[in-house]
Coordinates of N, CA and C in Angstrom, one line a residue:
X1 N -8.7 15.5 3.2 CA -7.5 15.4 4.0 C -6.3 15.4 3.0
X2 N -5.3 16.2 3.4 CA -4.1 16.3 2.5 C -3.3 15.0 2.6
X3 N -2.6 14.8 1.5 CA -1.7 13.6 1.5 C -2.3 12.4 0.8
X4 N -3.6 12.5 0.4 CA -4.2 11.4 -0.3 C -5.2 11.9 -1.3
X5 N -5.3 11.3 -2.5 CA -6.3 11.7 -3.5 C -7.5 10.7 -3.4
X6 N -8.7 11.3 -3.1 CA -9.9 10.5 -3.0 C -10.6 10.4 -4.4
X7 N -10.8 9.2 -4.9 CA -11.4 9.0 -6.2 C -12.9 8.9 -6.0
X8 N -13.6 10.1 -6.2 CA -15.0 10.2 -5.8 C -15.9 9.9 -7.0
X9 N -15.5 9.1 -7.9 CA -16.4 8.8 -9.0 C -17.6 8.1 -8.5
X10 N -18.8 8.5 -9.1 CA -20.1 8.0 -8.5 C -20.2 6.5 -8.5
X11 N -19.6 5.8 -9.6 CA -19.7 4.3 -9.6 C -18.8 3.7 -8.5
X12 N -17.6 4.3 -8.2 CA -16.8 3.9 -7.2 C -17.5 4.0 -5.8
X13 N -18.1 5.1 -5.6 CA -18.8 5.3 -4.3 C -20.0 4.4 -4.1
X14 N -20.7 4.2 -5.2 CA -21.9 3.3 -5.2 C -21.5 1.9 -4.8
X15 N -20.5 1.4 -5.5 CA -20.1 0.0 -5.3 C -19.5 -0.1 -3.9
X16 N -18.8 0.9 -3.5 CA -18.2 0.8 -2.1 C -19.3 0.7 -1.1
X17 N -20.4 1.4 -1.2 CA -21.5 1.3 -0.3 C -22.0 -0.1 -0.2
X18 N -22.1 -0.8 -1.3 CA -22.6 -2.2 -1.3 C -21.5 -3.1 -0.6
X19 N -20.3 -2.8 -0.7 CA -19.2 -3.6 -0.1 C -19.2 -3.4 1.4
X20 N -19.6 -2.2 1.9 CA -19.6 -1.9 3.3 C -20.7 -2.6 4.0
X21 N -21.8 -2.9 3.4 CA -22.9 -3.6 4.0 C -22.5 -4.9 4.6
X22 N -22.8 -5.2 5.8 CA -22.4 -6.5 6.4 C -23.2 -7.6 5.9
X23 N -24.3 -7.4 5.2 CA -25.1 -8.5 4.6 C -24.6 -8.9 3.2
X24 N -23.7 -8.1 2.7 CA -23.2 -8.4 1.3 C -22.5 -9.8 1.3
X25 N -22.9 -10.8 0.5 CA -22.3 -12.1 0.5 C -20.9 -12.0 -0.1
X26 N -20.1 -13.1 0.2 CA -18.7 -13.2 -0.2 C -18.6 -13.0 -1.7
X27 N -19.4 -13.7 -2.5 CA -19.2 -13.7 -4.0 C -19.5 -12.3 -4.5
X28 N -20.5 -11.5 -3.9 CA -20.7 -10.2 -4.3 C -19.6 -9.2 -3.9
X29 N -19.1 -9.4 -2.7 CA -17.9 -8.6 -2.2 C -16.8 -8.7 -3.2
X30 N -16.4 -10.0 -3.6 CA -15.3 -10.2 -4.5 C -15.6 -9.5 -5.9
X31 N -16.8 -9.7 -6.4 CA -17.1 -9.0 -7.7 C -17.0 -7.5 -7.6
X32 N -17.6 -7.0 -6.5 CA -17.5 -5.5 -6.4 C -16.1 -5.0 -6.3
X33 N -15.3 -5.7 -5.5 CA -13.9 -5.3 -5.4 C -13.2 -5.3 -6.7
X34 N -13.4 -6.4 -7.5 CA -12.8 -6.4 -8.9 C -13.3 -5.3 -9.7
X35 N -14.6 -5.0 -9.7 CA -15.1 -3.9 -10.5 C -14.5 -2.5 -10.0
X36 N -14.4 -2.3 -8.7 CA -13.9 -1.0 -8.3 C -12.4 -0.9 -8.6
X37 N -11.7 -2.1 -8.6 CA -10.3 -2.0 -9.0 C -10.0 -1.5 -10.4
X38 N -10.9 -1.9 -11.3 CA -10.8 -1.4 -12.7 C -10.9 0.1 -12.7
X39 N -11.9 0.7 -12.0 CA -12.1 2.1 -12.0 C -11.0 2.8 -11.3
X40 N -10.4 2.3 -10.2 CA -9.3 2.9 -9.5 C -8.1 2.9 -10.4
X41 N -7.8 1.8 -11.1 CA -6.7 1.6 -12.0 C -6.8 2.7 -13.1
X42 N -8.0 2.8 -13.7 CA -8.2 3.8 -14.7 C -7.7 5.2 -14.3
X43 N -8.1 5.6 -13.1 CA -7.8 6.9 -12.6 C -6.3 7.1 -12.3
X44 N -5.7 6.0 -11.7 CA -4.3 6.1 -11.3 C -3.4 6.1 -12.5
X45 N -3.8 5.5 -13.6 CA -2.9 5.4 -14.7 C -3.2 6.5 -15.8
X46 N -3.9 7.5 -15.5 CA -4.3 8.5 -16.5 C -3.1 9.3 -17.0
X47 N -2.0 9.4 -16.3 CA -0.9 10.2 -16.7 C 0.3 9.4 -17.1
X48 N 0.1 8.1 -17.5 CA 1.2 7.3 -18.0 C 1.8 8.0 -19.3
X49 N 3.1 7.8 -19.4 CA 3.8 8.4 -20.5 C 3.4 7.6 -21.8
X50 N 3.3 8.4 -22.9 CA 2.9 7.9 -24.2 C 4.0 8.2 -25.2
X51 N 4.0 7.3 -26.3 CA 4.8 7.6 -27.5 C 3.9 7.2 -28.6
X52 N 4.5 7.2 -29.9 CA 3.7 6.8 -31.0 C 4.3 5.6 -31.8
X53 N 3.5 5.0 -32.5 CA 4.0 3.8 -33.3 C 3.3 3.8 -34.6
X54 N 4.0 3.6 -35.7 CA 3.4 3.5 -37.0 C 2.7 2.2 -37.2
X55 N 1.4 2.3 -37.5 CA 0.6 1.1 -37.8 C -0.2 1.3 -39.1
X56 N -0.8 0.2 -39.5 CA -1.7 0.2 -40.7 C -3.1 -0.1 -40.2
X57 N -4.0 0.8 -40.5 CA -5.4 0.5 -40.3 C -5.9 -0.1 -41.5
X58 N -7.2 -0.6 -41.6 CA -7.7 -1.1 -42.8 C -7.7 -0.2 -44.0
X59 N -7.6 1.1 -43.7 CA -7.7 2.1 -44.8 C -6.4 3.0 -45.0
X60 N -5.6 3.1 -44.0 CA -4.4 4.0 -44.1 C -3.4 3.7 -43.1
X61 N -2.2 4.3 -43.3 CA -1.1 4.2 -42.3 C -1.2 5.4 -41.4
X62 N -0.9 5.3 -40.1 CA -1.0 6.4 -39.2 C 0.0 6.2 -38.0
X63 N 0.3 7.4 -37.3 CA 1.1 7.3 -36.1 C 0.1 7.2 -35.0
X64 N 0.1 6.1 -34.3 CA -0.9 5.8 -33.2 C -0.3 5.9 -31.9
X65 N -1.0 6.3 -30.8 CA -0.4 6.4 -29.5 C -0.3 5.0 -28.8
X66 N 0.8 4.8 -28.2 CA 1.0 3.6 -27.4 C 1.7 4.0 -26.1
X67 N 1.6 3.1 -25.1 CA 2.4 3.3 -23.8 C 3.9 3.3 -24.1
X68 N 4.6 4.1 -23.3 CA 6.0 4.2 -23.5 C 6.7 3.6 -22.3
X69 N 7.9 3.1 -22.5 CA 8.7 2.6 -21.4 C 8.4 1.1 -21.0
X70 N 9.0 0.7 -19.9 CA 8.8 -0.6 -19.3 C 7.4 -0.8 -18.9
X71 N 7.0 -2.1 -18.9 CA 5.6 -2.4 -18.4 C 5.5 -2.1 -16.9
X72 N 4.2 -1.8 -16.5 CA 3.9 -1.5 -15.1 C 4.2 -2.8 -14.3
X73 N 4.3 -2.5 -13.0 CA 4.3 -3.6 -12.0 C 3.2 -3.3 -10.9
X74 N 2.4 -4.3 -10.7 CA 1.4 -4.3 -9.6 C 2.1 -5.0 -8.5
X75 N 2.1 -4.4 -7.3 CA 2.6 -5.1 -6.1 C 1.5 -5.3 -5.1
X76 N 1.1 -6.6 -5.0 CA 0.0 -6.9 -4.1 C 0.5 -7.3 -2.7
X77 N -0.1 -6.6 -1.7 CA 0.2 -7.0 -0.3 C -0.8 -8.1 0.1
X78 N -0.3 -9.3 0.2 CA -1.1 -10.5 0.5 C -1.8 -10.4 1.8
X79 N -3.0 -11.0 1.9 CA -3.7 -11.7 0.9 C -4.7 -10.8 0.2
X80 N -5.2 -9.8 1.0 CA -6.3 -9.0 0.5 C -6.0 -8.2 -0.8
X81 N -4.7 -7.9 -1.0 CA -4.3 -7.1 -2.1 C -4.7 -7.8 -3.4
X82 N -4.8 -9.1 -3.4 CA -5.1 -9.8 -4.6 C -6.4 -9.5 -5.2
X83 N -7.3 -9.1 -4.3 CA -8.7 -8.7 -4.8 C -8.6 -7.5 -5.8
X84 N -7.7 -6.5 -5.4 CA -7.5 -5.4 -6.3 C -6.7 -5.8 -7.5
X85 N -5.7 -6.6 -7.3 CA -4.7 -7.1 -8.3 C -5.5 -7.7 -9.5
X86 N -6.4 -8.6 -9.2 CA -7.1 -9.4 -10.2 C -7.8 -8.5 -11.2
X87 N -8.5 -7.5 -10.7 CA -9.2 -6.6 -11.5 C -8.3 -5.7 -12.4
X88 N -7.2 -5.2 -11.8 CA -6.3 -4.4 -12.5 C -5.6 -5.1 -13.6
X89 N -5.3 -6.4 -13.4 CA -4.7 -7.3 -14.4 C -5.6 -7.5 -15.6
X90 N -6.9 -7.4 -15.4 CA -7.9 -7.5 -16.5 C -7.7 -6.3 -17.4
X91 N -7.4 -5.1 -16.8 CA -7.3 -3.9 -17.6 C -5.9 -3.8 -18.2
X92 N -4.9 -4.3 -17.5 CA -3.5 -4.2 -18.0 C -2.9 -5.6 -17.9
X93 N -3.2 -6.5 -18.7 CA -2.8 -7.9 -18.6 C -1.3 -8.1 -18.8
X94 N -0.6 -7.1 -19.4 CA 0.8 -7.3 -19.7 C 1.7 -6.8 -18.5
X95 N 1.0 -6.3 -17.4 CA 1.8 -5.8 -16.3 C 2.6 -6.9 -15.6
X96 N 3.7 -6.6 -15.0 CA 4.4 -7.5 -14.1 C 3.8 -7.5 -12.8
X97 N 4.0 -8.5 -12.0 CA 3.4 -8.6 -10.6 C 4.4 -8.9 -9.6
X98 N 4.3 -8.2 -8.5 CA 5.1 -8.5 -7.2 C 4.1 -9.0 -6.2
X99 N 4.5 -9.9 -5.3 CA 3.7 -10.3 -4.2 C 4.5 -10.1 -2.9
X100 N 3.9 -9.5 -1.9 CA 4.5 -9.2 -0.6 C 3.6 -9.8 0.5
X101 N 4.1 -10.8 1.1 CA 3.4 -11.4 2.2 C 3.6 -10.8 3.5
X102 N 2.6 -10.2 4.1 CA 2.7 -9.5 5.4 C 1.5 -9.8 6.2
X103 N 1.7 -10.1 7.5 CA 0.5 -10.2 8.4 C 0.7 -9.2 9.6
X104 N -0.4 -8.8 10.2 CA -0.4 -7.9 11.3 C -0.4 -8.7 12.6
X105 N 0.7 -8.5 13.4 CA 0.7 -9.1 14.7 C -0.5 -8.6 15.5
X106 N -1.3 -9.4 16.0 CA -2.5 -9.0 16.7 C -2.3 -8.2 18.0
X107 N -1.1 -8.4 18.6 CA -0.8 -7.7 19.8 C -0.1 -6.3 19.6
X108 N 0.9 -6.3 18.7 CA 1.7 -5.1 18.5 C 1.1 -4.3 17.3
X109 N 0.3 -4.9 16.4 CA -0.2 -4.4 15.2 C 0.9 -4.1 14.2
X110 N 2.2 -4.5 14.5 CA 3.3 -4.4 13.5 C 3.2 -5.4 12.4
X111 N 3.7 -5.0 11.2 CA 3.7 -5.9 10.1 C 4.9 -6.9 10.1
X112 N 4.6 -8.2 9.9 CA 5.6 -9.2 9.9 C 5.6 -9.8 8.4
X113 N 6.8 -9.8 7.8 CA 6.9 -10.3 6.4 C 7.2 -11.8 6.4
X114 N 6.5 -12.5 5.5 CA 6.7 -13.9 5.4 C 7.0 -14.3 3.9
X115 N 6.8 -13.4 3.0 CA 7.1 -13.7 1.6 C 7.3 -12.5 0.8
X116 N 8.3 -12.6 -0.2 CA 8.5 -11.5 -1.1 C 9.0 -12.0 -2.4
X117 N 8.4 -11.6 -3.5 CA 8.8 -12.0 -4.8 C 8.4 -10.9 -5.8
X118 N 9.4 -10.4 -6.5 CA 9.2 -9.2 -7.4 C 10.0 -9.4 -8.7
X119 N 9.5 -8.8 -9.8 CA 10.2 -8.8 -11.0 C 11.5 -8.0 -11.0
X120 N 12.3 -8.1 -12.0 CA 13.6 -7.3 -12.1 C 13.2 -5.9 -12.7
X121 N 14.2 -5.1 -12.6 CA 14.2 -3.7 -13.2 C 13.0 -2.9 -12.6
X122 N 12.8 -3.0 -11.3 CA 11.7 -2.1 -10.7 C 12.0 -0.7 -10.9
X123 N 13.3 -0.3 -11.0 CA 13.7 1.1 -11.1 C 13.2 1.7 -12.4
X124 N 12.9 0.9 -13.4 CA 12.4 1.4 -14.6 C 10.9 1.3 -14.8
X125 N 10.2 0.9 -13.8 CA 8.7 0.7 -13.9 C 8.0 1.6 -12.9
X126 N 6.7 1.9 -13.3 CA 5.8 2.4 -12.3 C 5.3 1.3 -11.5
X127 N 5.4 1.3 -10.2 CA 5.0 0.2 -9.3 C 3.7 0.7 -8.6
X128 N 2.6 0.0 -8.8 CA 1.4 0.3 -8.2 C 1.1 -0.7 -7.0
X129 N 1.3 -0.2 -5.8 CA 1.1 -1.1 -4.6 C -0.3 -1.1 -4.2
X130 N -0.9 -2.3 -4.1 CA -2.3 -2.4 -3.8 C -2.6 -3.2 -2.5
X131 N -3.6 -2.6 -1.7 CA -4.1 -3.3 -0.5 C -5.4 -2.6 -0.2
X132 N -6.5 -3.3 0.0 CA -7.8 -2.7 0.2 C -7.8 -1.7 1.3
X133 N -7.1 -1.9 2.4 CA -7.2 -1.1 3.6 C -5.9 -0.4 4.0
X134 N -5.9 0.9 4.2 CA -4.8 1.6 4.8 C -5.2 2.0 6.2
X135 N -5.0 1.2 7.2 CA -5.4 1.4 8.6 C -4.3 2.0 9.4
X136 N -3.5 1.1 10.1 CA -2.4 1.6 10.8 C -1.3 2.0 9.9
X137 N -1.3 1.5 8.7 CA -0.3 1.8 7.6 C 1.0 1.0 7.8
X138 N 1.1 0.1 8.9 CA 2.3 -0.6 9.1 C 2.6 -1.5 7.9
X139 N 1.7 -2.2 7.4 CA 1.9 -3.1 6.3 C 2.3 -2.4 5.0
X140 N 1.6 -1.3 4.7 CA 1.9 -0.5 3.6 C 3.3 0.1 3.6
X141 N 3.7 0.6 4.8 CA 5.0 1.2 5.0 C 6.1 0.2 4.8
X142 N 5.9 -1.0 5.4 CA 6.9 -2.1 5.2 C 7.0 -2.6 3.8
X143 N 5.8 -2.7 3.1 CA 5.9 -3.1 1.7 C 6.6 -2.1 0.8
X144 N 6.4 -0.9 1.0 CA 7.1 0.1 0.2 C 8.5 0.2 0.5
X145 N 8.9 0.0 1.8 CA 10.3 0.0 2.1 C 11.0 -1.2 1.4
X146 N 10.3 -2.3 1.4 CA 10.9 -3.5 0.8 C 11.1 -3.3 -0.7
X147 N 10.1 -2.7 -1.4 CA 10.2 -2.4 -2.8 C 11.3 -1.4 -3.1
X148 N 11.5 -0.4 -2.3 CA 12.5 0.5 -2.5 C 13.9 -0.1 -2.4
X149 N 14.0 -1.1 -1.5 CA 15.3 -1.8 -1.3 C 15.6 -2.6 -2.6
X150 N 14.5 -3.0 -3.3 CA 14.6 -3.8 -4.5 C 14.9 -2.9 -5.7
X151 N 14.8 -1.6 -5.5 CA 15.1 -0.7 -6.6 C 14.0 0.2 -7.1
X152 N 12.8 0.0 -6.6 CA 11.6 0.8 -7.1 C 11.8 2.3 -6.7
X153 N 11.6 3.1 -7.7 CA 11.7 4.6 -7.5 C 10.4 5.4 -7.7
X154 N 9.6 4.8 -8.6 CA 8.3 5.5 -9.0 C 7.2 4.6 -8.5
X155 N 6.5 5.0 -7.4 CA 5.5 4.2 -6.9 C 4.2 5.0 -6.5
X156 N 3.1 4.3 -6.5 CA 1.8 4.9 -5.9 C 1.2 3.8 -5.1
X157 N 0.4 4.2 -4.1 CA -0.3 3.3 -3.2 C -1.7 3.4 -3.5
X158 N -2.4 2.3 -3.7 CA -3.9 2.3 -4.0 C -4.6 1.5 -3.0
X159 N -5.7 2.0 -2.4 CA -6.5 1.3 -1.5 C -8.0 1.6 -1.7
X160 N -8.8 0.8 -1.1 CA -10.3 1.1 -1.1 C -10.6 2.2 0.0
X161 N -10.1 1.9 1.2 CA -10.4 2.7 2.4 C -9.1 3.1 3.1
X162 N -9.1 4.3 3.7 CA -8.0 4.7 4.5 C -8.5 5.4 5.8
X163 N -7.7 5.3 6.8 CA -8.0 6.0 8.1 C -7.1 7.2 8.1
X164 N -7.5 8.3 8.7 CA -6.6 9.5 8.8 C -5.3 9.2 9.4
X165 N -5.3 8.3 10.4 CA -4.0 8.0 11.1 C -3.1 7.3 10.2
X166 N -3.6 6.4 9.3 CA -2.8 5.6 8.4 C -2.2 6.5 7.3
X167 N -3.1 7.5 6.8 CA -2.6 8.4 5.8 C -1.4 9.2 6.3
X168 N -1.6 9.7 7.6 CA -0.6 10.6 8.2 C 0.7 9.8 8.4
X169 N 0.6 8.6 8.9 CA 1.8 7.7 9.1 C 2.5 7.4 7.8
X170 N 1.7 7.0 6.8 CA 2.3 6.7 5.5 C 3.0 7.9 4.9
X171 N 2.4 9.0 4.9 CA 3.0 10.2 4.3 C 4.3 10.6 5.0
X172 N 4.3 10.4 6.3 CA 5.5 10.7 7.1 C 6.7 9.8 6.7
X173 N 6.3 8.5 6.5 CA 7.4 7.5 6.1 C 7.8 7.6 4.7
X174 N 6.8 7.8 3.8 CA 7.1 7.8 2.4 C 6.4 9.0 1.7
X175 N 6.9 10.2 1.9 CA 6.2 11.4 1.3 C 6.3 11.4 -0.2
X176 N 7.2 10.5 -0.8 CA 7.3 10.5 -2.2 C 6.4 9.5 -2.9
X177 N 5.5 8.9 -2.2 CA 4.6 7.9 -2.7 C 3.2 8.4 -2.6
X178 N 2.5 8.8 -3.6 CA 1.1 9.3 -3.5 C 0.2 8.2 -3.1
X179 N -0.9 8.6 -2.4 CA -1.9 7.6 -2.0 C -3.2 7.9 -2.9
X180 N -3.8 6.9 -3.4 CA -5.1 7.0 -4.0 C -6.1 6.1 -3.3
X181 N -7.3 6.6 -2.9 CA -8.2 5.8 -2.2 C -9.6 6.2 -2.6
X182 N -10.6 5.3 -2.3 CA -12.0 5.6 -2.6 C -12.6 6.3 -1.5
X183 N -12.1 6.3 -0.3 CA -12.7 7.0 0.8 C -11.7 7.1 2.0
X184 N -11.7 8.2 2.7 CA -11.0 8.3 4.0 C -12.1 8.3 5.1
X185 N -12.0 7.3 5.9 CA -13.1 7.2 7.0 C -12.7 8.0 8.2
X186 N -13.5 7.7 9.3 CA -13.5 8.6 10.5 C -12.2 8.4 11.3
X187 N -11.9 7.1 11.6 CA -10.8 6.9 12.6 C -10.5 5.4 12.6
X188 N -9.5 5.0 13.5 CA -9.2 3.6 13.8 C -9.8 3.3 15.2
X189 N -10.2 2.1 15.5 CA -10.6 1.7 16.8 C -9.4 1.2 17.6
X190 N -9.6 0.7 18.8 CA -8.5 0.2 19.6 C -7.8 -1.0 19.1
X191 N -8.5 -1.7 18.2 CA -7.9 -2.9 17.6 C -7.3 -2.6 16.2
X192 N -7.2 -1.4 15.8 CA -6.6 -1.0 14.6 C -7.5 -1.2 13.3
X193 N -8.8 -1.3 13.5 CA -9.7 -1.4 12.4 C -10.3 -0.1 12.0
X194 N -10.6 0.1 10.7 CA -11.1 1.4 10.2 C -12.6 1.5 10.6
X195 N -13.0 2.7 11.1 CA -14.4 2.9 11.5 C -14.9 4.1 10.6
X196 N -16.1 3.9 9.9 CA -17.0 2.7 10.0 C -16.5 1.5 9.1
X197 N -15.6 1.8 8.1 CA -15.0 0.7 7.4 C -15.9 -0.3 6.7
X198 N -15.3 -1.5 6.6 CA -16.1 -2.6 6.0 C -15.7 -3.9 6.6
X199 N -15.1 -3.9 7.7 CA -14.6 -5.2 8.3 C -13.2 -5.6 7.8
X200 N -12.9 -6.8 7.9 CA -11.6 -7.4 7.4 C -11.8 -7.7 6.0
X201 N -11.1 -7.0 5.1 CA -11.3 -7.2 3.6 C -10.9 -8.7 3.2
X202 N -9.8 -9.2 3.8 CA -9.4 -10.5 3.4 C -10.4 -11.6 3.8
X203 N -11.0 -11.5 5.0 CA -12.0 -12.4 5.5 C -13.2 -12.3 4.7
X204 N -13.6 -11.1 4.3 CA -14.8 -11.0 3.5 C -14.7 -11.4 2.1
X205 N -13.5 -11.3 1.6 CA -13.2 -11.8 0.2 C -13.2 -13.3 0.1
X206 N -12.7 -13.9 1.1 CA -12.5 -15.4 1.0 C -13.4 -16.2 2.0
X207 N -14.3 -15.5 2.7 CA -15.2 -16.2 3.5 C -14.6 -17.0 4.7
X208 N -13.5 -16.4 5.2 CA -12.8 -17.1 6.3 C -13.2 -16.6 7.7
X209 N -14.3 -15.8 7.8 CA -14.7 -15.4 9.1 C -16.2 -15.2 9.1

């Protein structure tokens, strides 16, 4: 499907299959989500800008490659986004972090904001917005709108699963923000859940259902 990059790495797909199983316990679901987040982060950051720095190795001086510019910012859409956030921070512990609290109204399926906290100078950082599911896209669209108002100009959206309807709506609202996902599933059901999906990611992460 156009509008989204599917990261089809064999390890990503293998771990995602285990996460989809309804019999996978909470602790394994969290572990798998953290492991997949490392692999997704690796793919999403492969084109980061580089510069060089003079260093001394044990045997010689050299010009060595280092990341250029301001540190990254991970923007987690609460609460499920924290499952991806934790793994990505293991890979890039120096990154700044934004938290965006949104919940989906069960009747309208619209996103309702209850919390927002982000670092300064977002306009100078790559902002990686994370949420395991891109279903109706209401939460993702609202989160990106909020970050743009705060000054963010260079963003990507990263999720585990996406529905075609969500990809289309997100691309219409934010055509300048690329989507990276491990899979694009069949459709949404009448309750706005991804089919076949993996259920509610937040509930499965924290054992709340």
